[in-house]
Amino acid sequence: MRHARRRIVRRGARLAAVGGVLCGGLMVTHAMASEPSAASRAPQSATLAAAGKGAGLVSTLGASRTAGSWIAADGRPVVAVTDSAAAAEVKKAGARPKVVSHSMEDLKSVTKALKAAPRVAGTAWAMDYVNNEVVVQADRTVSAADWSRMKKLAESMGSSVRMERTEGTFTTRLNAALPMFSTGGRCSAGYNVTNGRNEFILTAGHCGPAGSVWFGDNQGTKQLGQTITTAFPGSDFSLIQYNNGENDTGNNVVSIGGGKGVQIIGTADATVGQRVFRSGSTSGLHDGQVKALNATVNYPEGTVTGLIETNVCAEPGDSGGPLFSEGIALGVTSGGNGDCTAGGTTFFQPITKALRALGVKLTGPGAAAQGAAGATAQSSSAPAASQGTAAVPGSAAPGSVQAVGGTSESLLARLTDPQNIGPGLLVIAGSIIALVATRYIRTEQDRNRYRRQYSQSWG
């Protein structure tokens, strides 16, 4: 990719970076599938409607009478309430009440006390609305002394706190490999955004400080742009300005593999219980569920607050990739623990907060669905697109598909070429290929789940 933006697009590397791409994925420019019928889109838009109803009831009843809302397994909104009168109001509104002991005010006082305590890297906490408690997690790097001190603090708060030891280590998901490179390492891009004058890549803040130059290859010959602003720690988002200030696609289509992509048509705040998908340059497409909101994570580099907690897996290099559901952007990948073999916890920077702070909005169809930057996409505003719109990478700029696919093929060719590695290392190469094959099978399983859920928009 070269400095001329048209050449950048046509060579395909930037398209591969933007949209939180999969391994071998890319940003595409046009939706190809027909619009789903009103009947087919009803189950998906119902999720947004349920989330909106629950959030509205929480706002109306207030923090002293409620303790959050979530989407139940049957798709209905559930609202945690602290008294029978509030329960009656929730039931009358068509939602399901759950009477709990601790109000949102109680839970917030717990998180405030945790934040005020001495910082311990390797810990995280979030409000578990379903179980009406704050869950405090500590990874394997937390010492026995720090764990004991935190347990004493938790015990002083009573039944509103649950302590958990977790496997692995809470880290940001940055690594030095394909496909979006800077001197600090590799990340995945999230979304195309604009301030009305220039266009940018929205990605994770920990990917690099302001001034970082990004490339679509590890030789540093295909420049994408430069980081102009970043927020980390505290939050975790940044903007990479395209060379010449704009990109040629103007769209947000996230590749989900198999020659398909999902058109992003708006933004929203995540809801506990919501089924979500994440794509990233290391591990590909994976799905899971939102487990908690307003999570705090004490990374080694610093503390980040206000995150979305999920059970979607992620791995180093997936940082900055998009979290989405039903064609709606929810966030960008921050960090977590575990991997996509054993599973784990992954945290995401909410996109609505990032857009508001940066004064930008999605490009393409997402801009119209948002209205002002960071506005929440309602199910009534764009029901036809709430499933996402399937698109074909063949409609992207010439050469983009070949450029992305060629990267993986050349890597495998190098691994198995006896002229490049000694015969004794072929066994290692074979193990790597087996690992790649296992990862491919897992990614295909997640892709098939996406296809089943959004069959009407798959095309």
CSV table of C-alpha atoms in Angstrom, one decimal:
chain,number,residue,atom,x,y,z
A,1,MET,CA,0.0,0.0,0.0
A,2,ARG,CA,1.4,3.4,-0.9
A,3,HIS,CA,0.7,7.0,0.2
A,4,ALA,CA,-1.8,7.6,-2.6
A,5,ARG,CA,-5.1,6.6,-1.1
A,6,ARG,CA,-6.6,5.1,-4.2
A,7,ARG,CA,-3.6,2.8,-4.5
A,8,ILE,CA,-4.0,2.0,-0.8
A,9,VAL,CA,-7.6,0.9,-1.3
A,10,ARG,CA,-6.9,-1.1,-4.4
A,11,ARG,CA,-4.0,-3.0,-2.9
A,12,GLY,CA,-6.5,-4.1,-0.3
A,13,ALA,CA,-4.3,-3.9,2.9
A,14,ARG,CA,-6.1,-1.0,4.4
A,15,LEU,CA,-9.4,-2.6,3.6
A,16,ALA,CA,-8.2,-5.7,5.4
A,17,ALA,CA,-7.3,-3.5,8.5
A,18,VAL,CA,-10.5,-1.5,8.8
A,19,GLY,CA,-13.6,-3.1,10.1
A,20,GLY,CA,-11.9,-5.2,12.8
A,21,VAL,CA,-11.1,-7.8,10.2
A,22,LEU,CA,-10.8,-11.5,10.5
A,23,CYS,CA,-7.7,-13.5,9.6
A,24,GLY,CA,-8.0,-13.1,5.8
A,25,GLY,CA,-11.0,-10.7,6.2
A,26,LEU,CA,-11.5,-7.3,4.8
A,27,MET,CA,-13.7,-4.2,4.6
A,28,VAL,CA,-16.0,-4.3,1.6
A,29,THR,CA,-17.9,-1.5,-0.1
A,30,HIS,CA,-21.4,-2.5,-1.1
A,31,ALA,CA,-24.2,-4.6,0.4
A,32,MET,CA,-25.3,-7.4,-2.0
A,33,ALA,CA,-28.0,-9.3,-0.3
A,34,SER,CA,-31.7,-8.2,-0.6
A,35,GLU,CA,-33.4,-6.6,2.4
A,36,PRO,CA,-35.0,-9.1,4.7
A,37,SER,CA,-38.8,-9.1,5.0
A,38,ALA,CA,-40.6,-7.6,7.9
A,39,ALA,CA,-41.3,-11.1,9.3
A,40,SER,CA,-37.7,-12.2,9.1
A,41,ARG,CA,-36.4,-9.2,10.9
A,42,ALA,CA,-38.8,-9.2,13.8
A,43,PRO,CA,-36.8,-11.6,16.1
A,44,GLN,CA,-33.7,-9.5,15.8
A,45,SER,CA,-35.3,-6.1,16.2
A,46,ALA,CA,-37.1,-7.5,19.3
A,47,THR,CA,-33.7,-7.7,21.0
A,48,LEU,CA,-33.2,-4.0,20.6
A,49,ALA,CA,-36.7,-3.3,21.7
A,50,ALA,CA,-36.3,-5.4,24.8
A,51,ALA,CA,-33.0,-3.7,25.7
A,52,GLY,CA,-34.6,-0.2,25.2
A,53,LYS,CA,-37.7,-1.1,27.4
A,54,GLY,CA,-35.5,-2.4,30.2
A,55,ALA,CA,-33.2,0.6,30.2
A,56,GLY,CA,-36.2,3.0,30.0
A,57,LEU,CA,-37.8,1.5,33.1
A,58,VAL,CA,-34.5,1.7,35.0
A,59,SER,CA,-34.2,5.4,34.1
A,60,THR,CA,-37.8,6.1,35.1
A,61,LEU,CA,-37.7,4.3,38.4
A,62,GLY,CA,-34.3,5.5,39.5
A,63,ALA,CA,-31.1,4.1,41.0
A,64,SER,CA,-32.6,3.7,44.5
A,65,ARG,CA,-35.5,1.4,43.3
A,66,THR,CA,-33.7,-0.6,40.6
A,67,ALA,CA,-30.4,-2.4,40.0
A,68,GLY,CA,-30.0,-2.8,36.3
A,69,SER,CA,-31.8,-4.6,33.5
A,70,TRP,CA,-30.9,-7.5,31.2
A,71,ILE,CA,-32.3,-9.7,28.4
A,72,ALA,CA,-33.5,-13.1,29.6
A,73,ALA,CA,-33.0,-16.3,27.7
A,74,ASP,CA,-36.5,-16.0,26.2
A,75,GLY,CA,-35.7,-12.5,24.9
A,76,ARG,CA,-37.8,-10.7,27.4
A,77,PRO,CA,-36.5,-7.7,29.4
A,78,VAL,CA,-35.9,-8.2,33.1
A,79,VAL,CA,-35.5,-5.3,35.6
A,80,ALA,CA,-34.1,-5.7,39.0
A,81,VAL,CA,-36.2,-3.8,41.6
A,82,THR,CA,-36.0,-3.2,45.3
A,83,ASP,CA,-39.7,-3.0,46.2
A,84,SER,CA,-43.1,-4.4,45.3
A,85,ALA,CA,-44.5,-1.1,43.9
A,86,ALA,CA,-41.6,-0.9,41.5
A,87,ALA,CA,-42.2,-4.6,40.5
A,88,ALA,CA,-45.8,-3.8,39.7
A,89,GLU,CA,-44.8,-0.9,37.5
A,90,VAL,CA,-42.3,-3.1,35.6
A,91,LYS,CA,-44.9,-5.8,35.1
A,92,LYS,CA,-47.5,-3.3,33.9
A,93,ALA,CA,-45.0,-2.0,31.3
A,94,GLY,CA,-44.6,-5.5,29.9
A,95,ALA,CA,-41.2,-6.4,31.4
A,96,ARG,CA,-40.4,-9.0,34.0
A,97,PRO,CA,-39.5,-7.8,37.5
A,98,LYS,CA,-37.0,-9.4,39.8
A,99,VAL,CA,-37.0,-8.2,43.4
A,100,VAL,CA,-33.4,-7.9,44.8
A,101,SER,CA,-31.7,-6.8,48.0
A,102,HIS,CA,-29.2,-4.3,46.7
A,103,SER,CA,-30.1,-1.2,44.7
A,104,MET,CA,-27.9,0.4,42.0
A,105,GLU,CA,-26.9,3.0,44.6
A,106,ASP,CA,-25.7,0.2,46.8
A,107,LEU,CA,-23.7,-1.5,44.0
A,108,LYS,CA,-22.2,1.9,42.9
A,109,SER,CA,-21.0,2.5,46.5
A,110,VAL,CA,-19.2,-0.8,46.4
A,111,THR,CA,-17.4,0.0,43.1
A,112,LYS,CA,-16.5,3.4,44.5
A,113,ALA,CA,-14.9,1.8,47.6
A,114,LEU,CA,-13.0,-0.6,45.4
A,115,LYS,CA,-11.7,2.3,43.2
A,116,ALA,CA,-10.6,4.2,46.3
A,117,ALA,CA,-8.6,1.3,47.6
A,118,PRO,CA,-4.9,0.8,46.6
A,119,ARG,CA,-4.7,-0.3,43.0
A,120,VAL,CA,-3.8,-3.9,42.3
A,121,ALA,CA,-2.8,-4.8,38.8
A,122,GLY,CA,-4.4,-8.0,37.6
A,123,THR,CA,-7.8,-7.3,39.2
A,124,ALA,CA,-11.2,-6.4,37.6
A,125,TRP,CA,-14.7,-5.8,38.9
A,126,ALA,CA,-18.1,-5.3,37.4
A,127,MET,CA,-21.8,-5.2,38.4
A,128,ASP,CA,-23.5,-8.6,37.9
A,129,TYR,CA,-27.1,-7.4,37.5
A,130,VAL,CA,-28.5,-11.0,37.3
A,131,ASN,CA,-27.1,-12.0,40.7
A,132,ASN,CA,-27.3,-8.5,42.2
A,133,GLU,CA,-23.7,-8.2,43.3
A,134,VAL,CA,-20.4,-6.8,42.3
A,135,VAL,CA,-18.0,-9.5,41.1
A,136,VAL,CA,-14.3,-8.9,41.9
A,137,GLN,CA,-11.8,-11.0,39.9
A,138,ALA,CA,-8.1,-11.5,40.4
A,139,ASP,CA,-5.8,-13.2,37.9
A,140,ARG,CA,-2.8,-15.4,38.7
A,141,THR,CA,-0.4,-12.4,39.0
A,142,VAL,CA,-2.2,-11.1,42.1
A,143,SER,CA,-0.2,-12.0,45.2
A,144,ALA,CA,-1.7,-13.9,48.2
A,145,ALA,CA,-1.2,-10.7,50.3
A,146,ASP,CA,-3.1,-8.5,47.9
A,147,TRP,CA,-5.8,-11.1,47.5
A,148,SER,CA,-6.2,-11.3,51.3
A,149,ARG,CA,-6.4,-7.6,51.6
A,150,MET,CA,-9.1,-7.3,48.9
A,151,LYS,CA,-11.1,-10.1,50.5
A,152,LYS,CA,-11.1,-8.3,53.8
A,153,LEU,CA,-12.4,-5.2,52.0
A,154,ALA,CA,-15.1,-7.2,50.3
A,155,GLU,CA,-16.2,-8.9,53.5
A,156,SER,CA,-16.8,-5.5,55.0
A,157,MET,CA,-19.3,-4.8,52.3
A,158,GLY,CA,-21.4,-7.9,53.0
A,159,SER,CA,-23.4,-9.9,50.4
A,160,SER,CA,-23.1,-7.3,47.7
A,161,VAL,CA,-19.6,-8.5,46.7
A,162,ARG,CA,-18.4,-11.8,45.3
A,163,MET,CA,-14.7,-12.6,45.0
A,164,GLU,CA,-13.3,-14.9,42.2
A,165,ARG,CA,-9.9,-16.1,41.2
A,166,THR,CA,-9.6,-16.4,37.4
A,167,GLU,CA,-7.3,-18.3,35.1
A,168,GLY,CA,-4.8,-16.5,32.9
A,169,THR,CA,-3.8,-12.9,33.1
A,170,PHE,CA,-5.7,-9.7,32.4
A,171,THR,CA,-3.8,-8.0,29.5
A,172,THR,CA,-4.5,-5.7,26.6
A,173,ARG,CA,-4.6,-7.6,23.4
A,174,LEU,CA,-1.7,-6.1,21.6
A,175,ASN,CA,0.9,-8.2,19.8
A,176,ALA,CA,3.7,-7.8,17.2
A,177,ALA,CA,2.2,-9.6,14.1
A,178,LEU,CA,-0.2,-9.0,11.2
A,179,PRO,CA,-2.2,-7.1,10.1
A,180,MET,CA,-2.1,-3.5,11.2
A,181,PHE,CA,1.4,-2.5,12.3
A,182,SER,CA,3.1,0.3,14.2
A,183,THR,CA,6.4,0.4,16.0
A,184,GLY,CA,4.5,-0.7,19.1
A,185,GLY,CA,3.1,-3.9,17.6
A,186,ARG,CA,-0.1,-5.0,15.9
A,187,CYS,CA,-3.8,-4.3,16.4
A,188,SER,CA,-7.1,-4.8,14.6
A,189,ALA,CA,-9.0,-1.8,13.4
A,190,GLY,CA,-12.5,-1.2,14.6
A,191,TYR,CA,-14.7,1.2,12.5
A,192,ASN,CA,-14.5,3.9,9.9
A,193,VAL,CA,-15.5,7.2,11.5
A,194,THR,CA,-15.6,10.9,10.4
A,195,ASN,CA,-15.8,14.3,12.0
A,196,GLY,CA,-17.4,15.7,8.8
A,197,ARG,CA,-14.1,16.8,7.3
A,198,ASN,CA,-11.7,13.9,7.6
A,199,GLU,CA,-12.0,10.2,8.0
A,200,PHE,CA,-10.4,7.9,10.6
A,201,ILE,CA,-10.0,4.4,11.9
A,202,LEU,CA,-11.4,4.0,15.4
A,203,THR,CA,-9.4,1.4,17.4
A,204,ALA,CA,-8.1,0.7,20.9
A,205,GLY,CA,-6.2,3.4,22.8
A,206,HIS,CA,-3.5,1.1,24.1
A,207,CYS,CA,-2.5,0.2,20.5
A,208,GLY,CA,-0.2,3.2,20.4
A,209,PRO,CA,0.3,6.8,21.5
A,210,ALA,CA,-0.5,9.9,19.4
A,211,GLY,CA,2.0,10.1,16.5
A,212,SER,CA,2.1,6.3,15.9
A,213,VAL,CA,2.4,5.5,12.2
A,214,TRP,CA,0.4,2.5,11.0
A,215,PHE,CA,1.1,0.2,8.1
A,216,GLY,CA,-0.8,-2.6,6.4
A,217,ASP,CA,2.4,-4.8,6.2
A,218,ASN,CA,5.2,-5.7,8.4
A,219,GLN,CA,7.8,-4.2,6.0
A,220,GLY,CA,6.5,-0.7,6.6
A,221,THR,CA,5.8,0.0,2.9
A,222,LYS,CA,2.0,0.2,2.9
A,223,GLN,CA,1.2,3.2,5.1
A,224,LEU,CA,-2.4,3.5,6.4
A,225,GLY,CA,-2.3,6.6,8.5
A,226,GLN,CA,-1.2,8.1,11.8
A,227,THR,CA,-2.7,8.1,15.4
A,228,ILE,CA,-3.8,11.7,16.1
A,229,THR,CA,-5.5,11.2,19.5
A,230,THR,CA,-5.6,8.5,22.1
A,231,ALA,CA,-7.3,7.8,25.5
A,232,PHE,CA,-5.5,5.2,27.6
A,233,PRO,CA,-5.6,4.3,30.5
A,234,GLY,CA,-8.9,5.6,31.9
A,235,SER,CA,-10.6,4.8,28.6
A,236,ASP,CA,-9.4,2.7,25.7
A,237,PHE,CA,-9.9,4.3,22.3
A,238,SER,CA,-7.9,6.2,19.6
A,239,LEU,CA,-8.2,7.7,16.2
A,240,ILE,CA,-5.9,6.9,13.2
A,241,GLN,CA,-6.3,9.5,10.5
A,242,TYR,CA,-6.1,8.1,7.0
A,243,ASN,CA,-3.4,9.4,4.7
A,244,ASN,CA,-4.9,12.4,2.9
A,245,GLY,CA,-7.6,12.5,5.5
A,246,GLU,CA,-10.2,10.1,3.9
A,247,ASN,CA,-10.8,6.6,2.7
A,248,ASP,CA,-12.4,5.5,-0.5
A,249,THR,CA,-15.1,3.1,0.8
A,250,GLY,CA,-16.9,5.4,3.3
A,251,ASN,CA,-18.6,2.2,4.6
A,252,ASN,CA,-18.4,0.0,7.7
A,253,VAL,CA,-18.7,-3.6,6.6
A,254,VAL,CA,-17.2,-6.2,9.0
A,255,SER,CA,-16.0,-9.4,7.3
A,256,ILE,CA,-17.3,-12.6,8.8
A,257,GLY,CA,-15.4,-14.9,6.4
A,258,GLY,CA,-16.7,-17.2,3.7
A,259,GLY,CA,-16.9,-14.3,1.3
A,260,LYS,CA,-19.4,-12.4,3.4
A,261,GLY,CA,-19.5,-9.3,5.5
A,262,VAL,CA,-22.0,-7.5,7.8
A,263,GLN,CA,-23.0,-3.9,7.1
A,264,ILE,CA,-22.8,-1.8,10.3
A,265,ILE,CA,-25.8,0.6,10.3
A,266,GLY,CA,-25.7,2.3,13.7
A,267,THR,CA,-24.4,2.3,17.3
A,268,ALA,CA,-26.0,1.4,20.7
A,269,ASP,CA,-25.1,0.7,24.3
A,270,ALA,CA,-24.7,-3.0,25.1
A,271,THR,CA,-27.2,-4.8,27.3
A,272,VAL,CA,-26.5,-7.6,29.8
A,273,GLY,CA,-27.7,-10.9,28.3
A,274,GLN,CA,-27.3,-9.7,24.7
A,275,ARG,CA,-25.8,-12.1,22.2
A,276,VAL,CA,-22.8,-10.4,20.5
A,277,PHE,CA,-20.1,-11.1,18.0
A,278,ARG,CA,-16.5,-10.0,17.8
A,279,SER,CA,-14.0,-10.1,15.0
A,280,GLY,CA,-10.2,-9.7,15.2
A,281,SER,CA,-7.1,-10.2,13.1
A,282,THR,CA,-5.7,-13.0,15.3
A,283,SER,CA,-8.6,-15.2,16.2
A,284,GLY,CA,-11.3,-14.3,13.7
A,285,LEU,CA,-15.0,-14.3,14.4
A,286,HIS,CA,-16.4,-15.4,17.8
A,287,ASP,CA,-19.6,-15.0,19.6
A,288,GLY,CA,-20.8,-14.9,23.2
A,289,GLN,CA,-22.8,-12.9,25.6
A,290,VAL,CA,-22.6,-9.6,27.5
A,291,LYS,CA,-22.1,-10.5,31.2
A,292,ALA,CA,-21.7,-7.1,32.8
A,293,LEU,CA,-21.4,-3.3,32.2
A,294,ASN,CA,-19.3,-0.5,33.7
A,295,ALA,CA,-16.5,-2.9,34.3
A,296,THR,CA,-13.2,-1.8,35.7
A,297,VAL,CA,-9.9,-3.5,34.8
A,298,ASN,CA,-6.5,-2.9,36.3
A,299,TYR,CA,-4.2,-3.7,33.5
A,300,PRO,CA,-0.4,-3.6,34.1
A,301,GLU,CA,-0.4,-0.4,32.1
A,302,GLY,CA,-3.1,1.3,34.1
A,303,THR,CA,-6.8,1.2,35.0
A,304,VAL,CA,-9.6,1.4,32.5
A,305,THR,CA,-13.2,1.9,33.6
A,306,GLY,CA,-16.7,1.8,32.0
A,307,LEU,CA,-16.0,-1.3,30.0
A,308,ILE,CA,-18.4,-4.0,28.6
A,309,GLU,CA,-17.6,-7.5,30.0
A,310,THR,CA,-18.3,-10.5,27.9
A,311,ASN,CA,-17.5,-14.2,27.7
A,312,VAL,CA,-16.4,-13.8,24.0
A,313,CYS,CA,-12.8,-15.0,23.6
A,314,ALA,CA,-10.0,-12.9,22.2
A,315,GLU,CA,-6.2,-13.1,21.8
A,316,PRO,CA,-3.2,-10.8,21.4
A,317,GLY,CA,-3.6,-8.8,18.2
A,318,ASP,CA,-7.4,-8.7,18.4
A,319,SER,CA,-7.2,-5.3,20.2
A,320,GLY,CA,-9.3,-2.6,18.6
A,321,GLY,CA,-11.5,-5.0,16.6
A,322,PRO,CA,-15.3,-4.5,16.6
A,323,LEU,CA,-18.0,-5.9,19.0
A,324,PHE,CA,-21.3,-5.9,17.2
A,325,SER,CA,-24.8,-7.4,17.3
A,326,GLU,CA,-27.5,-7.3,14.6
A,327,GLY,CA,-25.6,-4.9,12.5
A,328,ILE,CA,-25.2,-2.5,15.4
A,329,ALA,CA,-21.7,-1.4,16.6
A,330,LEU,CA,-21.3,-1.8,20.4
A,331,GLY,CA,-17.6,-1.4,21.1
A,332,VAL,CA,-13.9,-2.1,20.3
A,333,THR,CA,-11.8,-4.8,21.9
A,334,SER,CA,-9.8,-3.7,24.9
A,335,GLY,CA,-8.3,-6.8,26.7
A,336,GLY,CA,-9.0,-9.7,28.9
A,337,ASN,CA,-7.7,-13.2,29.9
A,338,GLY,CA,-7.7,-16.6,28.3
A,339,ASP,CA,-7.7,-17.5,24.6
A,340,CYS,CA,-10.0,-18.9,21.9
A,341,THR,CA,-9.0,-22.5,22.8
A,342,ALA,CA,-9.8,-22.5,26.5
A,343,GLY,CA,-12.1,-19.5,26.5
A,344,GLY,CA,-11.9,-16.5,28.7
A,345,THR,CA,-13.2,-13.0,29.5
A,346,THR,CA,-12.9,-10.1,27.1
A,347,PHE,CA,-13.6,-6.4,27.8
A,348,PHE,CA,-14.7,-3.8,25.3
A,349,GLN,CA,-14.6,0.0,25.2
A,350,PRO,CA,-18.2,1.1,24.5
A,351,ILE,CA,-18.4,2.8,21.1
A,352,THR,CA,-21.0,5.4,22.2
A,353,LYS,CA,-18.7,6.8,24.8
A,354,ALA,CA,-15.7,6.9,22.4
A,355,LEU,CA,-17.7,8.6,19.6
A,356,ARG,CA,-19.0,11.3,22.0
A,357,ALA,CA,-15.5,12.0,23.4
A,358,LEU,CA,-13.9,12.2,20.0
A,359,GLY,CA,-16.7,14.2,18.3
A,360,VAL,CA,-17.0,11.7,15.4
A,361,LYS,CA,-19.6,9.3,14.0
A,362,LEU,CA,-19.7,6.3,11.8
A,363,THR,CA,-19.2,6.7,8.1
A,364,GLY,CA,-21.6,5.2,5.5
A,365,PRO,CA,-25.1,4.0,6.4
A,366,GLY,CA,-24.2,4.1,10.1
A,367,ALA,CA,-24.0,7.8,10.0
A,368,ALA,CA,-27.6,8.2,9.1
A,369,ALA,CA,-28.7,5.7,11.7
A,370,GLN,CA,-26.8,7.5,14.5
A,371,GLY,CA,-28.0,11.0,13.8
A,372,ALA,CA,-25.6,12.9,16.1
A,373,ALA,CA,-22.3,11.3,17.0
A,374,GLY,CA,-22.7,8.6,19.6
A,375,ALA,CA,-26.5,8.5,19.4
A,376,THR,CA,-28.1,5.1,20.3
A,377,ALA,CA,-29.6,3.2,17.5
A,378,GLN,CA,-33.2,2.4,18.3
A,379,SER,CA,-35.0,-0.6,16.9
A,380,SER,CA,-37.7,1.6,15.5
A,381,SER,CA,-35.2,3.8,13.6
A,382,ALA,CA,-33.8,1.1,11.4
A,383,PRO,CA,-35.6,-2.1,11.8
A,384,ALA,CA,-34.9,-3.3,8.2
A,385,ALA,CA,-31.2,-3.3,8.9
A,386,SER,CA,-31.1,-4.5,12.4
A,387,GLN,CA,-29.9,-8.0,11.4
A,388,GLY,CA,-27.0,-6.6,9.6
A,389,THR,CA,-26.7,-6.7,5.8
A,390,ALA,CA,-24.7,-9.4,4.1
A,391,ALA,CA,-22.1,-8.2,1.6
A,392,VAL,CA,-19.7,-9.8,-0.8
A,393,PRO,CA,-16.0,-8.9,-0.7
A,394,GLY,CA,-15.9,-9.2,-4.5
A,395,SER,CA,-17.6,-5.9,-4.5
A,396,ALA,CA,-14.7,-4.2,-2.8
A,397,ALA,CA,-11.9,-2.3,-4.6
A,398,PRO,CA,-10.0,-4.4,-7.2
A,399,GLY,CA,-7.3,-6.6,-5.7
A,400,SER,CA,-8.5,-6.4,-2.1
A,401,VAL,CA,-9.6,-10.1,-1.9
A,402,GLN,CA,-6.4,-11.4,-3.4
A,403,ALA,CA,-4.2,-9.2,-1.3
A,404,VAL,CA,-5.7,-10.5,2.0
A,405,GLY,CA,-5.9,-14.1,0.9
A,406,GLY,CA,-2.4,-14.0,-0.4
A,407,THR,CA,-1.0,-13.1,2.9
A,408,SER,CA,-2.1,-16.4,4.6
A,409,GLU,CA,-1.1,-18.5,1.6
A,410,SER,CA,2.4,-17.1,1.4
A,411,LEU,CA,2.8,-17.6,5.2
A,412,LEU,CA,1.9,-21.3,4.9
A,413,ALA,CA,4.1,-21.7,1.8
A,414,ARG,CA,7.1,-20.2,3.8
A,415,LEU,CA,6.4,-22.5,6.7
A,416,THR,CA,6.5,-25.7,4.6
A,417,ASP,CA,9.3,-24.7,2.1
A,418,PRO,CA,12.4,-26.7,3.0
A,419,GLN,CA,14.5,-24.0,1.4
A,420,ASN,CA,13.3,-21.5,4.0
A,421,ILE,CA,13.5,-23.8,7.1
A,422,GLY,CA,15.6,-26.8,8.0
A,423,PRO,CA,14.1,-30.2,7.6
A,424,GLY,CA,14.3,-30.7,11.3
A,425,LEU,CA,11.9,-27.7,11.8
A,426,LEU,CA,9.2,-29.2,9.5
A,427,VAL,CA,7.8,-30.9,12.5
A,428,ILE,CA,7.3,-27.5,14.2
A,429,ALA,CA,5.8,-26.2,11.0
A,430,GLY,CA,3.4,-29.1,10.9
A,431,SER,CA,2.4,-28.3,14.5
A,432,ILE,CA,1.7,-24.7,13.6
A,433,ILE,CA,-0.3,-25.7,10.6
A,434,ALA,CA,-2.3,-28.1,12.8
A,435,LEU,CA,-3.0,-25.2,15.2
A,436,VAL,CA,-4.1,-23.0,12.3
A,437,ALA,CA,-6.4,-25.8,11.2
A,438,THR,CA,-7.9,-26.1,14.7
A,439,ARG,CA,-8.4,-22.3,14.8
A,440,TYR,CA,-10.0,-22.4,11.4
A,441,ILE,CA,-12.5,-25.1,12.5
A,442,ARG,CA,-13.5,-23.1,15.6
A,443,THR,CA,-13.9,-19.9,13.5
A,444,GLU,CA,-16.1,-21.8,11.0
A,445,GLN,CA,-18.3,-23.0,13.9
A,446,ASP,CA,-18.8,-19.4,15.1
A,447,ARG,CA,-19.4,-18.3,11.5
A,448,ASN,CA,-22.0,-20.9,11.0
A,449,ARG,CA,-23.8,-19.8,14.3
A,450,TYR,CA,-23.8,-16.3,12.9
A,451,ARG,CA,-25.2,-17.6,9.6
A,452,ARG,CA,-28.0,-19.5,11.4
A,453,GLN,CA,-29.0,-16.5,13.5
A,454,TYR,CA,-29.0,-14.1,10.6
A,455,SER,CA,-30.0,-16.4,7.8
A,456,GLN,CA,-32.4,-13.9,6.1
A,457,SER,CA,-29.5,-11.4,5.6
A,458,TRP,CA,-26.9,-13.9,4.6
A,459,GLY,CA,-27.9,-14.1,1.0
